C-alpha positions as a printed Julia matrix, in Angstrom:
276×3 Matrix{Float64}:
 116.76   78.09   91.95
 113.55   78.21   90.02
 110.98   75.47   89.66
 113.04   72.74   87.87
 111.91   71.79   84.41
 111.99   68.1    85.28
 109.92   68.34   88.43
 106.66   67.17   86.91
 108.26   64.76   84.58
 109.8    63.17   87.67
 106.26   62.29   88.77
 105.38   60.06   85.83
 105.61   56.76   87.74
 102.97   56.27   90.45
 105.4    54.17   92.5
 108.43   56.47   92.06
 110.0    58.65   94.7
 111.48   62.1    94.03
 113.71   64.5    95.92
 111.97   67.51   97.36
 114.25   70.44   98.19
 113.21   72.91  100.97
 116.25   75.14  101.21
 119.99   75.49  100.62
 122.62   76.53  103.17
 126.36   76.48  103.52
 128.24   73.29  104.27
 129.76   74.01  107.59
 130.46   72.03  110.78
 127.39   73.53  112.33
 125.3    72.39  109.34
 126.75   68.89  109.45
 125.74   68.68  113.1
 122.17   69.61  112.41
 119.55   67.0   113.28
 116.67   67.62  110.89
 115.24   64.07  111.1
 112.78   65.24  113.8
 111.21   67.76  111.47
 107.77   66.66  110.19
 108.36   67.72  106.57
 105.64   67.1   104.01
 102.8    64.63  104.45
 103.62   61.1   103.2
 107.3    61.71  102.82
 110.36   60.06  104.46
 112.48   61.78  107.07
 113.84   65.22  106.3
 117.6    64.98  105.72
 120.67   66.9   104.6
 122.12   66.48  101.1
 125.71   67.87  100.99
 127.22   68.98   97.67
 130.56   70.61   97.94
 130.34   73.93   99.87
 126.54   73.79   99.8
 124.02   71.6   101.55
 120.41   71.1   100.59
 117.68   70.24  103.04
 115.63   67.58  101.32
 112.93   64.88  101.73
 112.1    61.86   99.64
 108.47   62.07   98.75
 106.08   59.99   96.61
 106.07   61.18   92.98
 102.37   60.41   92.75
 101.69   63.23   95.25
 103.13   65.85   92.82
 101.8    65.05   89.41
 100.38   67.99   87.46
  96.82   66.82   88.04
  97.3    66.27   91.76
  99.08   69.5    92.35
  96.57   71.67   90.35
  93.8    70.06   92.39
  95.73   70.86   95.56
  96.18   74.44   94.5
  92.43   74.86   94.19
  91.93   73.68   97.78
  92.89   76.55  100.1
  93.13   74.43  103.27
  95.23   71.76  101.56
  97.73   74.12   99.92
  98.11   76.02  103.21
  98.91   72.72  104.95
 101.79   72.09  102.49
 102.92   75.68  102.65
 103.08   75.58  106.45
 104.94   72.28  106.4
 107.46   73.7   103.87
 107.89   76.9   105.92
 108.36   74.94  109.2
 111.39   73.17  107.84
 112.88   76.25  106.3
 112.39   78.24  109.53
 113.84   75.5   111.73
 117.06   75.37  109.6
 117.27   79.13  109.47
 117.68   79.4   113.24
 121.15   77.89  112.76
 122.38   80.11  109.98
 121.5    81.82  106.63
 119.41   79.78  104.19
 118.04   80.23  100.72
 114.43   78.98  100.84
 113.24   77.37   97.64
 109.74   77.69   96.22
 107.02   75.29   97.29
 107.11   72.05   95.27
 110.75   72.19   94.09
 111.37   68.63   92.98
 114.1    66.6    91.27
 114.15   63.02   89.92
 116.66   62.03   92.54
 119.54   63.24   94.73
 122.02   63.33   91.87
 119.81   65.67   89.93
 119.5    67.91   92.98
 123.3    67.87   93.56
 123.81   68.79   89.9
 121.58   71.81   90.17
 123.42   72.92   93.36
 126.76   72.7    91.49
 125.36   74.57   88.39
 124.03   77.45   90.5
 126.66   77.47   93.26
 127.69   81.04   92.62
 124.11   82.35   92.8
 123.47   80.5    96.04
 126.69   81.73   97.71
 125.81   85.28   96.64
 122.3    84.96   98.07
 123.55   83.44  101.28
 125.95   86.27  101.76
 123.19   88.79  101.07
 120.76   87.5   103.71
 123.25   86.51  106.42
 122.36   88.22  109.73
 119.31   89.76  108.1
 115.52   89.11  108.38
 112.54   90.12  106.34
 109.88   92.44  107.68
 106.48   93.04  106.1
 104.62   96.35  106.19
 101.07   97.04  105.07
  99.66  100.56  105.13
  95.95  101.3   104.91
  94.17  104.6   104.23
  91.69  105.44  106.98
  88.11  104.57  105.99
  86.49  107.39  104.06
  83.6   109.2   105.76
  80.08  108.01  104.92
  78.89  109.49  101.61
  76.41  112.36  101.76
  73.02  110.86  100.49
  72.21  114.32   99.07
  75.1   114.07   96.64
  73.64  111.01   95.02
  70.0   112.13   95.16
  68.48  113.22   91.86
  67.26  116.76   91.48
  63.85  117.37   93.14
  60.81  117.66   90.9
  58.75  120.89   90.8
  55.11  121.48   89.67
  56.1   122.2    86.07
  59.13  119.91   85.91
  62.45  120.04   87.63
  63.37  122.86   89.99
  65.34  125.54   88.05
  69.1   125.03   88.56
  68.68  121.72   90.41
  70.4   119.66   87.72
  73.47  121.85   87.65
  73.68  121.82   91.47
  73.38  118.05   91.43
  76.21  117.7    88.87
  78.38  120.06   90.93
  77.79  117.98   94.04
  78.72  114.84   92.19
  81.87  116.48   90.79
  82.81  117.78   94.24
  82.44  114.36   95.8
  84.59  112.82   93.09
  87.24  115.49   93.56
  87.3   114.86   97.29
  87.72  111.16   96.8
  90.51  111.7    94.26
  92.31  114.02   96.67
  92.09  111.57   99.49
  93.47  108.87   97.21
  96.4   111.07   96.13
  97.13  111.99   99.78
  97.06  108.31  100.8
  99.51  107.4    98.01
 101.84  110.25   99.09
 101.77  108.95  102.65
 102.56  105.4   101.44
 105.52  106.71   99.43
 106.75  108.64  102.46
 106.49  105.64  104.76
 108.23  103.43  102.25
 111.05  105.95  101.83
 111.59  106.13  105.62
 111.69  102.35  105.94
 114.01  101.96  102.99
 116.41  104.17  104.85
 116.56  101.52  107.58
 116.7    98.48  105.3
 119.43   96.87  103.25
 116.99   96.16  100.5
 113.23   96.45   99.92
 110.39   95.34   97.58
 107.03   96.84   96.95
 104.4    94.28   96.28
 100.91   94.33   94.79
  98.31   95.74   97.15
  95.31   93.59   98.16
  91.78   94.5    97.07
  88.8    94.09   99.34
  87.49   91.38   97.07
  90.6    89.21   97.79
  91.03   89.91  101.53
  87.44   90.81  102.62
  88.95   93.83  104.33
  87.13   97.06  103.37
  90.12   99.29  104.25
  91.96  100.82  101.24
  95.35   99.17  101.03
  97.92  101.65   99.72
 101.31  100.01  100.46
 102.34   96.36  100.61
 106.1    96.15  101.0
 108.83   94.01  102.51
 112.18   95.06  103.88
 115.49   93.25  104.49
 116.81   94.53  107.77
 120.07   93.66  109.54
 119.53   91.79  112.8
 121.42   94.5   114.7
 118.81   97.04  113.66
 115.72   94.86  114.16
 114.82   96.75  117.36
 114.5    99.92  115.29
 111.77   98.6   113.01
 108.91   98.56  115.44
 109.82  101.99  116.81
 110.0   103.5   113.35
 106.67  102.0   112.34
 104.98  103.34  115.48
 106.46  106.81  114.95
 105.35  106.81  111.25
 101.84  105.83  112.3
 101.62  108.72  114.74
 103.15  111.17  112.27
 100.97  110.33  109.27
  97.76  108.98  110.92
  97.87  105.91  108.61
  97.05  102.44  109.74
 100.26  100.42  109.54
 100.56   96.69  110.1
 104.02   95.23  110.75
 104.89   91.52  110.54
 108.15   89.63  111.06
 110.91   88.85  111.38
 110.69   86.23  108.73
 113.1    84.12  106.76
 114.05   86.42  103.8
 112.1    84.68  101.04
 111.63   87.88   99.08
 115.36   88.67   98.71
 117.17   85.48   97.88
 116.39   85.83   94.17
 117.84   89.33   93.9
 121.52   88.54   93.27
């Protein structure tokens, strides 16, 4: 389910309430028995509840429409602490429900005018949801980031201009300077290519373990503040029965390649519910 087209229009009245949808799961006896009212949900909303619709059940919360107008939400998006607070609240509900069975987590701020609109969307996309639920059942998502080791400190001589002589520049100094610069650039390019080859190798090995995978955009130092060179940012959908193999494989790959590898998870498989 993508961001519904009526989600912002639903927020036109300051006193109105709208239906916020966290996730979708199967309608089973176990689901019906879930007590989600104790979950905190989003700030300012009513109790988290279940919204059955045929063979599917949505996990929802009634929230003030005024909290999700375009203006308010855009302002919230520019406040890192505030948007993280909402993201954590959303994830907490999804994670709690996921401990009882497969779920399809919906994007942050998925809203409908009311429960009837939410039920209608569940009915319209029932086949997609069932396919996604089947895909992620008994699987979890694992994240892997690979960094190239920090490059050695540059040689100051490589960047130093040619020395001056009594009658001008030392003969041949300019050519030597250019050759040093070219050599340094060639070494940097070779290191980069080697790091990308290592990233491809690690990704291929992990894909052999996973049911599905996705390669994501790497993070630059300007975004993360981390000066390491990020060469692989990927996520893998792994069966629960093979979860114990993930850490062992990552450790072995780190020893074999010398790369810095960071493993996170297991997570609710957010990255794979849309691939149906």
